[in-house]
Amino acid sequence: MATDKSKGVDTSFRRTWSDSNYLNQETEEVQPKRIVRDPNLPRAPLKARENSINFHLKLNKKTVLTPSSDASSHGYFCDVCECVVKDSANYLDHVNGRKHQRMLGMSMRTERADLKSVRERFEANKRKQLDTEQEIQQRLEKLQQAQQISKKKKLAKEIEQEQLATLAEESANDELVATGLPISFGSSKKKN
């Protein structure tokens, strides 16, 4: 059997190298969404986080991971760094870490405190402590007043019940005396 070399094999399904196609793809590449900061720009000193992290939202929840599901649902998703961390401990480490802080525009250095700011902080803490002590005293006074009022009401109620009981007993005795029947049974001793 002779093969006909003039016909050849159909190779249209194979990829072909084309410089123009690859140059076009290079220019059309999508730029990442992340903001790349210049390392030479000054960064703000490290400061306390203003919002709290709610770890309890995903507590004791099980999720089924599928290849088609969103990557942000597989754990804790960081919007700033666009990364997914699998558990809360690692997420906390990431949020407090250098990479995340740099993406927020902060350095890992804290602001140096001067004597004036330290004194102001002490005064603020003293005022806060005094306010809480005064608040506690006010609460205790209110509780004591409420307890005294409840004791008075309870005592008044007991006195009223005793009076009602004695009135009922006296009225029952009066009815028995009116009928002419003996009031006591079998005892000859006199009550003092």
Tab-separated table of C-alpha atoms in Angstrom:
chain	number	residue	atom	x	y	z
A	1	MET	CA	0.000	0.000	0.000
A	2	ALA	CA	1.276	3.208	-1.048
A	3	THR	CA	0.323	6.361	0.782
A	4	ASP	CA	-0.468	9.501	-1.032
A	5	LYS	CA	1.779	12.178	0.426
A	6	SER	CA	0.170	14.984	-1.521
A	7	LYS	CA	-3.063	14.806	0.496
A	8	GLY	CA	-1.427	14.889	3.951
A	9	VAL	CA	-3.139	14.837	7.321
A	10	ASP	CA	-5.656	17.417	8.492
A	11	THR	CA	-3.935	19.473	11.216
A	12	SER	CA	-6.379	22.368	11.431
A	13	PHE	CA	-7.329	21.376	14.987
A	14	ARG	CA	-3.810	22.035	16.296
A	15	ARG	CA	-2.780	25.301	17.848
A	16	THR	CA	-0.685	27.553	15.729
A	17	TRP	CA	1.811	30.114	16.885
A	18	SER	CA	0.925	33.617	15.898
A	19	ASP	CA	2.914	36.555	17.228
A	20	SER	CA	0.119	39.033	16.529
A	21	ASN	CA	-2.421	37.031	18.598
A	22	TYR	CA	-0.126	36.839	21.595
A	23	LEU	CA	0.766	40.528	21.408
A	24	ASN	CA	-2.955	41.398	21.391
A	25	GLN	CA	-3.588	39.157	24.394
A	26	GLU	CA	-0.744	40.782	26.283
A	27	THR	CA	-2.167	44.276	25.859
A	28	GLU	CA	-5.720	43.169	26.717
A	29	GLU	CA	-4.825	41.523	30.028
A	30	VAL	CA	-6.975	42.721	32.889
A	31	GLN	CA	-5.152	44.742	35.508
A	32	PRO	CA	-5.572	43.471	39.056
A	33	LYS	CA	-8.104	45.254	41.288
A	34	ARG	CA	-5.649	45.637	44.127
A	35	ILE	CA	-4.075	48.988	44.707
A	36	VAL	CA	-0.333	48.643	44.623
A	37	ARG	CA	1.232	51.201	46.903
A	38	ASP	CA	4.589	52.671	46.262
A	39	PRO	CA	6.964	51.362	48.947
A	40	ASN	CA	8.602	54.777	49.184
A	41	LEU	CA	5.377	56.531	50.237
A	42	PRO	CA	5.170	57.340	53.951
A	43	ARG	CA	2.853	55.082	55.890
A	44	ALA	CA	0.662	55.953	58.852
A	45	PRO	CA	1.677	54.510	62.216
A	46	LEU	CA	-0.131	51.428	63.483
A	47	LYS	CA	-3.413	52.160	65.250
A	48	ALA	CA	-6.194	50.180	66.895
A	49	ARG	CA	-8.895	48.595	64.771
A	50	GLU	CA	-12.142	50.582	64.825
A	51	ASN	CA	-14.506	47.785	63.813
A	52	SER	CA	-14.796	44.429	65.509
A	53	ILE	CA	-14.371	41.089	63.796
A	54	ASN	CA	-17.438	38.871	64.142
A	55	PHE	CA	-16.123	35.334	64.400
A	56	HIS	CA	-19.395	34.097	65.889
A	57	LEU	CA	-21.164	34.434	62.534
A	58	LYS	CA	-19.525	31.246	61.232
A	59	LEU	CA	-19.340	29.435	64.563
A	60	ASN	CA	-20.487	25.777	64.501
A	61	LYS	CA	-21.505	25.982	60.845
A	62	LYS	CA	-20.583	23.389	58.283
A	63	THR	CA	-20.348	24.219	54.591
A	64	VAL	CA	-20.103	21.914	51.629
A	65	LEU	CA	-17.407	23.016	49.225
A	66	THR	CA	-17.978	22.502	45.546
A	67	PRO	CA	-15.686	23.460	42.691
A	68	SER	CA	-18.289	25.870	41.345
A	69	SER	CA	-18.894	27.693	44.638
A	70	ASP	CA	-17.479	31.143	45.296
A	71	ALA	CA	-13.990	31.178	46.822
A	72	SER	CA	-15.049	33.736	49.434
A	73	SER	CA	-17.505	31.243	50.957
A	74	HIS	CA	-14.783	28.677	51.749
A	75	GLY	CA	-13.608	30.449	54.887
A	76	TYR	CA	-12.822	33.998	55.935
A	77	PHE	CA	-12.361	36.319	52.960
A	78	CYS	CA	-10.208	39.446	53.257
A	79	ASP	CA	-11.538	42.158	50.961
A	80	VAL	CA	-8.398	44.255	51.264
A	81	CYS	CA	-5.907	41.556	50.278
A	82	GLU	CA	-8.383	39.453	48.262
A	83	CYS	CA	-7.376	36.218	49.917
A	84	VAL	CA	-9.244	33.413	51.675
A	85	VAL	CA	-8.151	32.086	55.050
A	86	LYS	CA	-9.600	28.798	56.253
A	87	ASP	CA	-10.072	29.378	59.994
A	88	SER	CA	-10.556	32.185	62.487
A	89	ALA	CA	-7.135	31.935	64.130
A	90	ASN	CA	-5.333	32.283	60.804
A	91	TYR	CA	-7.674	35.101	59.781
A	92	LEU	CA	-6.848	36.994	62.951
A	93	ASP	CA	-3.137	36.434	62.305
A	94	HIS	CA	-3.612	37.704	58.748
A	95	VAL	CA	-5.535	40.828	59.813
A	96	ASN	CA	-2.854	41.681	62.375
A	97	GLY	CA	-0.037	40.768	60.004
A	98	ARG	CA	2.378	42.904	58.049
A	99	LYS	CA	0.949	42.261	54.569
A	100	HIS	CA	-2.584	43.297	55.524
A	101	GLN	CA	-1.395	46.371	57.422
A	102	ARG	CA	0.685	47.465	54.453
A	103	MET	CA	-2.307	47.105	52.161
A	104	LEU	CA	-4.188	49.401	54.547
A	105	GLY	CA	-1.360	51.922	54.332
A	106	MET	CA	0.058	51.441	57.815
A	107	SER	CA	3.507	50.597	58.976
A	108	MET	CA	4.086	48.123	61.767
A	109	ARG	CA	5.513	50.863	63.955
A	110	THR	CA	3.386	52.451	66.633
A	111	GLU	CA	3.149	56.163	67.163
A	112	ARG	CA	5.586	57.442	69.750
A	113	ALA	CA	3.791	58.828	72.783
A	114	ASP	CA	4.894	62.045	74.424
A	115	LEU	CA	4.415	63.056	78.045
A	116	LYS	CA	1.399	65.252	77.322
A	117	SER	CA	-0.579	62.492	75.598
A	118	VAL	CA	0.238	60.031	78.406
A	119	ARG	CA	-1.020	62.503	81.036
A	120	GLU	CA	-4.185	63.129	79.022
A	121	ARG	CA	-4.763	59.389	78.798
A	122	PHE	CA	-4.297	58.987	82.569
A	123	GLU	CA	-6.757	61.805	83.249
A	124	ALA	CA	-9.303	60.288	80.871
A	125	ASN	CA	-8.969	56.910	82.577
A	126	LYS	CA	-9.357	58.512	86.024
A	127	ARG	CA	-12.498	60.331	84.885
A	128	LYS	CA	-13.865	57.129	83.441
A	129	GLN	CA	-13.132	55.236	86.667
A	130	LEU	CA	-14.775	57.956	88.768
A	131	ASP	CA	-17.794	57.932	86.497
A	132	THR	CA	-18.116	54.179	86.849
A	133	GLU	CA	-17.750	54.394	90.645
A	134	GLN	CA	-20.440	57.073	90.814
A	135	GLU	CA	-22.618	55.006	88.521
A	136	ILE	CA	-22.170	51.971	90.770
A	137	GLN	CA	-23.058	54.039	93.850
A	138	GLN	CA	-26.218	55.307	92.139
A	139	ARG	CA	-27.194	51.776	91.163
A	140	LEU	CA	-26.644	50.546	94.731
A	141	GLU	CA	-28.759	53.380	96.127
A	142	LYS	CA	-31.559	52.595	93.680
A	143	LEU	CA	-31.384	48.907	94.587
A	144	GLN	CA	-31.497	49.694	98.305
A	145	GLN	CA	-34.485	52.003	97.803
A	146	ALA	CA	-36.255	49.357	95.746
A	147	GLN	CA	-35.561	46.747	98.439
A	148	GLN	CA	-36.891	49.041	101.174
A	149	ILE	CA	-40.036	49.738	99.174
A	150	SER	CA	-40.588	46.029	98.538
A	151	LYS	CA	-40.032	45.258	102.251
A	152	LYS	CA	-42.587	47.922	103.242
A	153	LYS	CA	-45.116	46.548	100.751
A	154	LYS	CA	-44.524	43.007	101.957
A	155	LEU	CA	-44.887	44.063	105.607
A	156	ALA	CA	-48.085	46.002	104.845
A	157	LYS	CA	-49.487	42.989	102.994
A	158	GLU	CA	-48.676	40.657	105.922
A	159	ILE	CA	-50.311	43.034	108.408
A	160	GLU	CA	-53.392	43.260	106.206
A	161	GLN	CA	-53.600	39.464	105.930
A	162	GLU	CA	-53.252	39.112	109.728
A	163	GLN	CA	-56.031	41.642	110.277
A	164	LEU	CA	-58.271	39.830	107.805
A	165	ALA	CA	-57.545	36.518	109.534
A	166	THR	CA	-58.372	37.915	113.009
A	167	LEU	CA	-61.565	39.515	111.686
A	168	ALA	CA	-62.621	36.248	110.084
A	169	GLU	CA	-61.856	34.343	113.321
A	170	GLU	CA	-63.776	36.854	115.444
A	171	SER	CA	-66.770	36.775	113.118
A	172	ALA	CA	-66.733	32.945	113.205
A	173	ASN	CA	-66.607	33.001	117.043
A	174	ASP	CA	-69.450	35.511	117.172
A	175	GLU	CA	-71.585	33.274	114.966
A	176	LEU	CA	-70.874	30.250	117.197
A	177	VAL	CA	-71.721	32.221	120.355
A	178	ALA	CA	-74.950	33.424	118.730
A	179	THR	CA	-76.009	29.839	118.049
A	180	GLY	CA	-75.381	28.870	121.681
A	181	LEU	CA	-72.899	26.146	120.885
A	182	PRO	CA	-69.681	25.716	122.884
A	183	ILE	CA	-66.633	27.428	121.381
A	184	SER	CA	-63.948	25.063	122.732
A	185	PHE	CA	-63.973	21.314	122.960
A	186	GLY	CA	-62.880	19.189	125.932
A	187	SER	CA	-60.432	21.423	127.739
A	188	SER	CA	-61.245	22.727	131.159
A	189	LYS	CA	-58.097	24.817	131.413
A	190	LYS	CA	-58.513	28.516	131.090
A	191	LYS	CA	-56.458	30.383	128.566
A	192	ASN	CA	-54.480	33.329	129.845
